[in-house]
Amino acid sequence: MESLPLWALALIFAGAAAVIWVAGIQLSKQTDVLDARFRLGSALGGLILLALATNLPEIAITVSAALAGNVGVAVGNILGGIAIQTVVLVILDVVGTKGGKPLSYRAASLTLVIEAITVVGVLGVVIAGSQMPPGLVLFRLTPAAVLIAVIWLLGLLLVQRSQKSLPWHAQGQAPDGQSAPKGHAKASAQASAQKSGPSDAGSSRKKTGTGKALGIFLVAAAATLGSGVLLERSGDAIAGQIGLSGVLFGATFLALATSLPEISTGLASVREGDFQLAVSDIFGGNAFLPVLFLVAVLISGTPVLPQAHASDIYLTALAILLTLVYMLGLLFRPARRVLGMGVDSLVVLVLYLAGVAGLFAVASSG
C-alpha cells in the first residue's frame, strides 16, 4: 500500500473505519442475543468469548502487525487504545446523561472498581515487563505476557464472584444509582430478537432466531477482521507518508478508529439506563487489550514488551492515571456537572489532552 497516494490511503482508512463502526454495532447486538440465549455471561468461558468478540478490530491489527514484524504499531494501538477508550467514558457522560447526574454517580458499584483494579494490574505488569531482559523467552512465551493473561483471568473470576456475593451492604451497589440491574439492556436486546422471529411456537422460533443471530455475528466478525487488517496496513502507510511514527499513529488515529464500536454500543447502553454495563464494557475491554501482547509474542516469536519505547511506557502510565481518576469517581460519586460532564470526566479529558501533547514531546526526544 505504500505506493498508493495519500488520498487513496485516507479513503481506505476511512472506509475500513466505517465498516468497523457498522459491523461493531451488529457484533454488539448479536453478542447480546447469543449471550442471553446460551447463558454465556454466566460462565468464565463465555466472558472470554465475549471479550474476544468485542475486541476483534484490535485482535486483527495485532495479528497483522505481528505477522508483518511491525510490532510498534501493535503496541501503540493496544496501549493508546486503552487510554482513548477510557476517554470514551467522557463522551458517554456528556452525550448520554444530559440533564441528570454524571455517569460515575449513576454507575457506581464495587464490581466496577474491581474491573478498574484489573486494568491497573495488567498495565503495571506491562511496565514491569518492559524492563525484562529481551532474551527471556521460553516456548515462544515471556513471563510478563503470561502474567498479564493470568491477572486478566483472575480479574474475570473476581468480577463474576462479586456479581453473586459481595460482603458489603447492598452487594456493593451505591444508593440512588442505577435502578435496574446491570445488563438489563442485553436482556432487552434478546427479548426484541425473540419478538422479531417467526410466529411458530416455542423452540422453532428460538432456533431460527438464534441461527440468524449467529449468521449475522459471523459476517460482522469477518468484516471487522478484514477491516482491521486494512486499517493497520493503510494506517502504517499513511504514517510513513506524513512522517508520523507508527507508535504515535497507532496511539491516536488508529486507536480512535478501533474505538468507534465502543462509542456506539456505550451510547446505546446509557440510553437504556444501563450505566454500569457501559462502564463495564470499557473497563473490560481495557483489561483484555494487554492480553494481546501474548498473541503478538506467540506469532512473532520475539518478546514485545522489552522492545517498548519511552512513548509506549508513557501511554501505559497515562492509561493508569485515567483509570484511577474514574475509579475515584466511582467511589466518591461527584454529583456536580461542570461544562456538561462530571468532575471526574473533566479531569480525564484535561489529562488526556495534556497527555497527547506530551506524547509528541516524548516521541520527538526519543
Short mmCIF file of C-alpha atoms in Angstrom, two decimals:
data_model
loop_
_atom_site.label_atom_id
_atom_site.label_comp_id
_atom_site.label_asym_id
_atom_site.label_seq_id
_atom_site.Cartn_x
_atom_site.Cartn_y
_atom_site.Cartn_z
CA MET A 1 0.00 0.00 0.00
CA GLU A 2 2.99 2.31 0.37
CA SER A 3 2.83 3.07 -3.37
CA LEU A 4 -0.73 4.44 -3.19
CA PRO A 5 -1.27 8.22 -2.98
CA LEU A 6 -2.18 9.72 0.38
CA TRP A 7 -5.78 10.48 -0.66
CA ALA A 8 -6.36 6.85 -1.63
CA LEU A 9 -4.90 5.62 1.64
CA ALA A 10 -7.12 8.04 3.55
CA LEU A 11 -10.19 6.72 1.71
CA ILE A 12 -9.24 3.13 2.51
CA PHE A 13 -8.65 4.02 6.16
CA ALA A 14 -11.96 5.91 6.44
CA GLY A 15 -13.86 3.12 4.63
CA ALA A 16 -12.40 0.45 6.91
CA ALA A 17 -13.30 2.55 9.96
CA ALA A 18 -16.87 2.91 8.69
CA VAL A 19 -17.18 -0.86 8.21
CA ILE A 20 -15.87 -1.41 11.75
CA TRP A 21 -18.45 1.07 13.06
CA VAL A 22 -21.38 -0.71 11.36
CA ALA A 23 -20.08 -4.23 11.94
CA GLY A 24 -19.24 -3.37 15.56
CA ILE A 25 -22.84 -2.36 16.22
CA GLN A 26 -24.07 -5.66 14.80
CA LEU A 27 -21.45 -7.61 16.75
CA SER A 28 -22.62 -6.00 19.97
CA LYS A 29 -26.30 -6.63 19.24
CA GLN A 30 -25.85 -10.24 18.21
CA THR A 31 -23.42 -10.90 21.07
CA ASP A 32 -26.09 -9.70 23.49
CA VAL A 33 -28.61 -12.06 21.91
CA LEU A 34 -26.27 -15.06 21.88
CA ASP A 35 -25.16 -14.25 25.42
CA ALA A 36 -28.75 -14.40 26.65
CA ARG A 37 -29.66 -17.47 24.56
CA PHE A 38 -26.68 -19.61 25.57
CA ARG A 39 -26.13 -18.07 29.04
CA LEU A 40 -22.56 -17.22 28.08
CA GLY A 41 -22.28 -14.48 30.66
CA SER A 42 -22.83 -16.98 33.47
CA ALA A 43 -19.60 -18.88 32.72
CA LEU A 44 -15.94 -17.86 32.63
CA GLY A 45 -15.53 -19.28 29.12
CA GLY A 46 -18.42 -17.12 27.97
CA LEU A 47 -16.83 -13.99 29.38
CA ILE A 48 -13.64 -14.81 27.49
CA LEU A 49 -15.54 -15.34 24.25
CA LEU A 50 -17.40 -12.07 24.72
CA ALA A 51 -14.11 -10.23 25.31
CA LEU A 52 -12.72 -11.70 22.09
CA ALA A 53 -15.81 -10.70 20.13
CA THR A 54 -15.84 -7.10 21.31
CA ASN A 55 -12.15 -6.56 20.58
CA LEU A 56 -11.94 -8.05 17.10
CA PRO A 57 -10.53 -4.84 15.48
CA GLU A 58 -7.61 -4.76 17.93
CA ILE A 59 -7.06 -8.50 17.50
CA ALA A 60 -6.92 -8.14 13.71
CA ILE A 61 -4.49 -5.22 13.92
CA THR A 62 -2.24 -7.02 16.42
CA VAL A 63 -2.09 -10.21 14.37
CA SER A 64 -1.50 -8.31 11.12
CA ALA A 65 1.24 -6.16 12.65
CA ALA A 66 2.93 -9.16 14.32
CA LEU A 67 2.93 -11.15 11.07
CA ALA A 68 4.48 -8.17 9.28
CA GLY A 69 7.08 -7.74 12.03
CA ASN A 70 5.76 -4.26 12.77
CA VAL A 71 5.15 -4.63 16.49
CA GLY A 72 5.45 -0.88 17.05
CA VAL A 73 2.01 -0.28 15.52
CA ALA A 74 0.51 -3.12 17.57
CA VAL A 75 1.98 -1.85 20.84
CA GLY A 76 0.92 1.73 20.14
CA ASN A 77 -2.59 0.63 19.18
CA ILE A 78 -3.04 -1.52 22.29
CA LEU A 79 -1.72 0.97 24.82
CA GLY A 80 -3.11 4.01 23.04
CA GLY A 81 -6.41 2.18 22.67
CA ILE A 82 -6.69 1.77 26.45
CA ALA A 83 -6.20 5.49 27.00
CA ILE A 84 -8.61 6.61 24.29
CA GLN A 85 -11.26 4.03 25.22
CA THR A 86 -11.18 5.44 28.73
CA VAL A 87 -11.92 8.84 27.20
CA VAL A 88 -14.97 7.25 25.55
CA LEU A 89 -16.49 7.43 29.05
CA VAL A 90 -16.25 11.23 28.77
CA ILE A 91 -18.33 11.09 25.58
CA LEU A 92 -20.87 8.83 27.24
CA ASP A 93 -21.03 11.18 30.22
CA VAL A 94 -21.59 14.27 28.07
CA VAL A 95 -23.96 12.85 25.46
CA GLY A 96 -25.67 10.01 27.30
CA THR A 97 -26.50 11.61 30.66
CA LYS A 98 -27.78 15.05 29.65
CA GLY A 99 -29.72 16.84 32.35
CA GLY A 100 -29.04 14.24 35.05
CA LYS A 101 -26.39 13.04 37.43
CA PRO A 102 -22.93 12.25 35.93
CA LEU A 103 -22.07 8.80 34.63
CA SER A 104 -19.91 7.71 37.57
CA TYR A 105 -22.62 8.76 40.05
CA ARG A 106 -25.23 6.59 38.34
CA ALA A 107 -22.96 3.64 37.56
CA ALA A 108 -21.17 3.44 40.93
CA SER A 109 -20.65 -0.12 42.18
CA LEU A 110 -17.78 -2.04 43.75
CA THR A 111 -17.83 -4.52 40.86
CA LEU A 112 -16.75 -1.73 38.51
CA VAL A 113 -13.99 -0.78 40.95
CA ILE A 114 -12.73 -4.37 40.76
CA GLU A 115 -12.70 -4.13 36.96
CA ALA A 116 -10.74 -0.88 37.16
CA ILE A 117 -8.24 -2.51 39.54
CA THR A 118 -7.77 -5.30 36.99
CA VAL A 119 -6.93 -2.70 34.33
CA VAL A 120 -4.35 -1.09 36.61
CA GLY A 121 -2.92 -4.51 37.48
CA VAL A 122 -2.30 -5.64 33.91
CA LEU A 123 -0.85 -2.24 32.99
CA GLY A 124 1.52 -2.46 35.94
CA VAL A 125 2.81 -5.75 34.54
CA VAL A 126 3.23 -4.05 31.15
CA ILE A 127 5.60 -1.52 32.71
CA ALA A 128 7.48 -4.22 34.62
CA GLY A 129 7.67 -6.41 31.52
CA SER A 130 9.26 -3.63 29.51
CA GLN A 131 12.27 -3.83 31.84
CA MET A 132 12.78 -7.59 31.49
CA PRO A 133 15.77 -8.99 29.56
CA PRO A 134 14.88 -9.32 25.84
CA GLY A 135 16.23 -12.87 25.69
CA LEU A 136 13.89 -14.23 28.34
CA VAL A 137 11.70 -16.34 26.02
CA LEU A 138 10.62 -19.96 26.52
CA PHE A 139 8.29 -21.86 24.18
CA ARG A 140 7.54 -18.56 22.40
CA LEU A 141 6.30 -17.12 25.70
CA THR A 142 7.55 -14.40 28.02
CA PRO A 143 6.82 -14.18 31.77
CA ALA A 144 5.17 -10.76 31.53
CA ALA A 145 2.81 -11.75 28.71
CA VAL A 146 1.74 -14.88 30.59
CA LEU A 147 1.28 -12.97 33.86
CA ILE A 148 -0.91 -10.38 32.10
CA ALA A 149 -3.20 -13.17 30.87
CA VAL A 150 -3.30 -14.73 34.35
CA ILE A 151 -4.21 -11.42 36.03
CA TRP A 152 -6.93 -10.84 33.44
CA LEU A 153 -8.43 -14.26 34.10
CA LEU A 154 -8.27 -13.71 37.86
CA GLY A 155 -9.96 -10.35 37.35
CA LEU A 156 -12.78 -12.05 35.46
CA LEU A 157 -13.20 -14.55 38.28
CA LEU A 158 -13.35 -11.79 40.90
CA VAL A 159 -15.85 -9.80 38.85
CA GLN A 160 -18.01 -12.88 38.38
CA ARG A 161 -17.84 -13.64 42.11
CA SER A 162 -18.66 -10.05 43.07
CA GLN A 163 -21.84 -10.20 41.00
CA LYS A 164 -23.05 -13.20 43.02
CA SER A 165 -21.89 -12.39 46.54
CA LEU A 166 -20.03 -9.39 47.89
CA PRO A 167 -19.72 -8.91 51.68
CA TRP A 168 -20.82 -5.28 51.57
CA HIS A 169 -24.09 -3.52 52.20
CA ALA A 170 -26.45 -3.84 49.19
CA GLN A 171 -23.93 -6.04 47.38
CA GLY A 172 -21.64 -3.07 46.74
CA GLN A 173 -24.33 -1.07 44.94
CA ALA A 174 -24.40 2.65 45.71
CA PRO A 175 -27.68 4.26 46.86
CA ASP A 176 -29.58 6.44 44.39
CA GLY A 177 -27.68 4.94 41.48
CA GLN A 178 -28.82 2.74 38.63
CA SER A 179 -32.28 1.40 39.45
CA ALA A 180 -32.42 -1.59 37.09
CA PRO A 181 -29.83 -4.38 37.42
CA LYS A 182 -26.66 -4.30 35.35
CA GLY A 183 -27.13 -5.97 31.97
CA HIS A 184 -30.84 -5.29 31.57
CA ALA A 185 -30.05 -3.68 28.20
CA LYS A 186 -28.77 -7.06 27.00
CA ALA A 187 -31.97 -8.72 28.18
CA SER A 188 -33.97 -6.15 26.18
CA ALA A 189 -31.94 -6.95 23.06
CA GLN A 190 -32.64 -10.65 23.49
CA ALA A 191 -36.34 -10.01 24.03
CA SER A 192 -36.53 -7.86 20.91
CA ALA A 193 -34.82 -10.58 18.88
CA GLN A 194 -37.32 -13.13 20.14
CA LYS A 195 -40.25 -10.96 19.10
CA SER A 196 -38.75 -10.43 15.63
CA GLY A 197 -38.65 -14.18 14.96
CA PRO A 198 -41.32 -16.15 13.11
CA SER A 199 -44.64 -16.84 14.75
CA ASP A 200 -44.03 -20.57 15.13
CA ALA A 201 -44.40 -21.98 18.58
CA GLY A 202 -41.66 -22.25 21.15
CA SER A 203 -38.49 -24.00 20.07
CA SER A 204 -38.82 -23.36 16.31
CA ARG A 205 -38.92 -19.61 16.81
CA LYS A 206 -35.98 -19.72 19.19
CA LYS A 207 -33.88 -21.92 16.92
CA THR A 208 -34.48 -19.73 13.85
CA GLY A 209 -33.72 -16.52 15.74
CA THR A 210 -30.51 -17.94 17.16
CA GLY A 211 -29.34 -19.13 13.74
CA LYS A 212 -29.95 -15.72 12.24
CA ALA A 213 -28.13 -14.02 15.11
CA LEU A 214 -25.18 -16.39 14.72
CA GLY A 215 -25.05 -15.79 10.95
CA ILE A 216 -25.06 -12.00 11.35
CA PHE A 217 -22.41 -12.33 14.06
CA LEU A 218 -20.08 -14.35 11.81
CA VAL A 219 -20.49 -11.97 8.87
CA ALA A 220 -19.87 -8.96 11.11
CA ALA A 221 -16.85 -10.67 12.66
CA ALA A 222 -15.34 -11.41 9.23
CA ALA A 223 -15.96 -7.83 8.10
CA THR A 224 -14.38 -6.50 11.28
CA LEU A 225 -11.30 -8.70 10.95
CA GLY A 226 -10.79 -7.75 7.31
CA SER A 227 -11.30 -4.06 8.01
CA GLY A 228 -8.90 -4.26 10.94
CA VAL A 229 -6.16 -5.54 8.64
CA LEU A 230 -6.92 -2.74 6.17
CA LEU A 231 -6.77 -0.20 8.98
CA GLU A 232 -3.35 -1.44 10.07
CA ARG A 233 -1.86 -1.59 6.57
CA SER A 234 -3.29 1.72 5.33
CA GLY A 235 -2.56 3.41 8.65
CA ASP A 236 1.06 2.31 8.57
CA ALA A 237 1.40 3.66 5.01
CA ILE A 238 -0.28 6.95 5.98
CA ALA A 239 2.04 7.36 8.97
CA GLY A 240 5.05 6.82 6.71
CA GLN A 241 3.90 9.37 4.14
CA ILE A 242 3.09 12.11 6.65
CA GLY A 243 6.23 11.46 8.69
CA LEU A 244 4.43 10.25 11.83
CA SER A 245 5.87 7.32 13.78
CA GLY A 246 3.91 4.10 13.92
CA VAL A 247 3.59 4.41 17.70
CA LEU A 248 2.06 7.90 17.51
CA PHE A 249 -0.32 6.93 14.72
CA GLY A 250 -1.33 3.75 16.48
CA ALA A 251 -1.94 5.59 19.74
CA THR A 252 -4.08 8.33 18.20
CA PHE A 253 -5.82 7.88 14.84
CA LEU A 254 -5.71 4.07 14.75
CA ALA A 255 -6.81 3.74 18.38
CA LEU A 256 -9.67 6.17 17.76
CA ALA A 257 -10.85 4.22 14.71
CA THR A 258 -10.91 0.93 16.62
CA SER A 259 -12.81 2.60 19.49
CA LEU A 260 -15.81 3.53 17.31
CA PRO A 261 -17.82 0.41 18.24
CA GLU A 262 -17.34 1.17 21.94
CA ILE A 263 -18.76 4.65 21.41
CA SER A 264 -21.88 3.40 19.62
CA THR A 265 -22.59 0.49 21.97
CA GLY A 266 -21.82 2.60 25.03
CA LEU A 267 -24.31 5.25 23.93
CA ALA A 268 -26.91 2.54 23.38
CA SER A 269 -26.36 1.24 26.93
CA VAL A 270 -26.63 4.63 28.65
CA ARG A 271 -29.77 5.47 26.65
CA GLU A 272 -31.27 2.24 28.01
CA GLY A 273 -30.30 3.39 31.51
CA ASP A 274 -27.69 0.62 31.83
CA PHE A 275 -24.86 2.87 33.02
CA GLN A 276 -22.98 0.07 34.77
CA LEU A 277 -22.89 -2.00 31.58
CA ALA A 278 -21.50 0.94 29.60
CA VAL A 279 -18.65 1.47 32.08
CA SER A 280 -18.07 -2.27 32.46
CA ASP A 281 -17.68 -2.73 28.70
CA ILE A 282 -14.95 -0.07 28.63
CA PHE A 283 -13.05 -1.38 31.65
CA GLY A 284 -13.46 -4.98 30.48
CA GLY A 285 -12.09 -4.16 27.04
CA ASN A 286 -9.19 -2.20 28.52
CA ALA A 287 -8.26 -5.11 30.80
CA PHE A 288 -8.31 -7.51 27.84
CA LEU A 289 -6.25 -5.45 25.38
CA PRO A 290 -2.84 -6.11 27.05
CA VAL A 291 -3.56 -9.85 26.75
CA LEU A 292 -2.97 -9.32 23.02
CA PHE A 293 0.75 -8.96 23.83
CA LEU A 294 0.68 -12.71 24.44
CA VAL A 295 -0.76 -13.17 20.94
CA ALA A 296 1.93 -10.91 19.46
CA VAL A 297 4.69 -12.87 21.21
CA LEU A 298 3.31 -16.22 20.06
CA ILE A 299 3.10 -15.05 16.44
CA SER A 300 6.36 -13.11 16.17
CA GLY A 301 8.43 -15.39 18.41
CA THR A 302 10.11 -12.34 19.92
CA PRO A 303 9.41 -10.55 23.23
CA VAL A 304 7.30 -7.49 22.57
CA LEU A 305 7.36 -5.60 25.87
CA PRO A 306 11.19 -5.37 26.19
CA GLN A 307 11.11 -3.60 22.82
CA ALA A 308 8.72 -0.96 24.15
CA HIS A 309 9.84 2.63 23.60
CA ALA A 310 9.58 5.52 26.01
CA SER A 311 6.35 6.60 24.32
CA ASP A 312 4.82 3.16 24.98
CA ILE A 313 5.57 3.35 28.69
CA TYR A 314 4.29 6.92 28.70
CA LEU A 315 0.97 5.75 27.22
CA THR A 316 0.75 3.00 29.82
CA ALA A 317 1.23 5.48 32.66
CA LEU A 318 -1.37 7.78 31.09
CA ALA A 319 -3.88 4.93 30.86
CA ILE A 320 -3.29 4.04 34.53
CA LEU A 321 -3.80 7.65 35.56
CA LEU A 322 -7.07 7.99 33.63
CA THR A 323 -8.38 4.71 35.07
CA LEU A 324 -7.53 5.81 38.62
CA VAL A 325 -9.46 9.06 38.13
CA TYR A 326 -12.60 7.17 37.16
CA MET A 327 -12.03 4.68 39.98
CA LEU A 328 -12.10 7.59 42.42
CA GLY A 329 -15.20 8.91 40.66
CA LEU A 330 -16.97 5.59 41.23
CA LEU A 331 -16.05 5.68 44.91
CA PHE A 332 -16.75 9.35 45.70
CA ARG A 333 -19.60 9.79 43.16
CA PRO A 334 -19.33 13.52 42.40
CA ALA A 335 -22.86 14.77 41.64
CA ARG A 336 -21.80 18.13 40.24
CA ARG A 337 -21.59 18.69 36.48
CA VAL A 338 -19.01 21.07 35.03
CA LEU A 339 -19.15 22.00 31.34
CA GLY A 340 -21.82 19.36 30.83
CA MET A 341 -19.89 16.49 32.40
CA GLY A 342 -18.93 15.07 35.77
CA VAL A 343 -15.87 16.41 37.56
CA ASP A 344 -14.02 13.13 37.03
CA SER A 345 -14.77 13.18 33.29
CA LEU A 346 -13.47 16.75 33.05
CA VAL A 347 -10.26 15.75 34.81
CA VAL A 348 -9.86 12.76 32.48
CA LEU A 349 -10.39 14.92 29.39
CA VAL A 350 -7.85 17.53 30.51
CA LEU A 351 -5.31 14.86 31.44
CA TYR A 352 -5.76 13.09 28.13
CA LEU A 353 -5.32 16.22 26.02
CA ALA A 354 -2.24 17.18 28.03
CA GLY A 355 -1.03 13.59 27.76
CA VAL A 356 -1.31 13.52 23.96
CA ALA A 357 0.62 16.79 23.74
CA GLY A 358 3.26 15.28 25.99
CA LEU A 359 3.31 12.13 23.87
CA PHE A 360 4.54 14.07 20.86
CA ALA A 361 7.26 15.62 23.01
CA VAL A 362 8.33 12.20 24.31
CA ALA A 363 8.33 10.67 20.82
CA SER A 364 10.33 13.54 19.31
CA SER A 365 13.02 13.30 22.00
CA GLY A 366 13.32 9.52 21.71
#
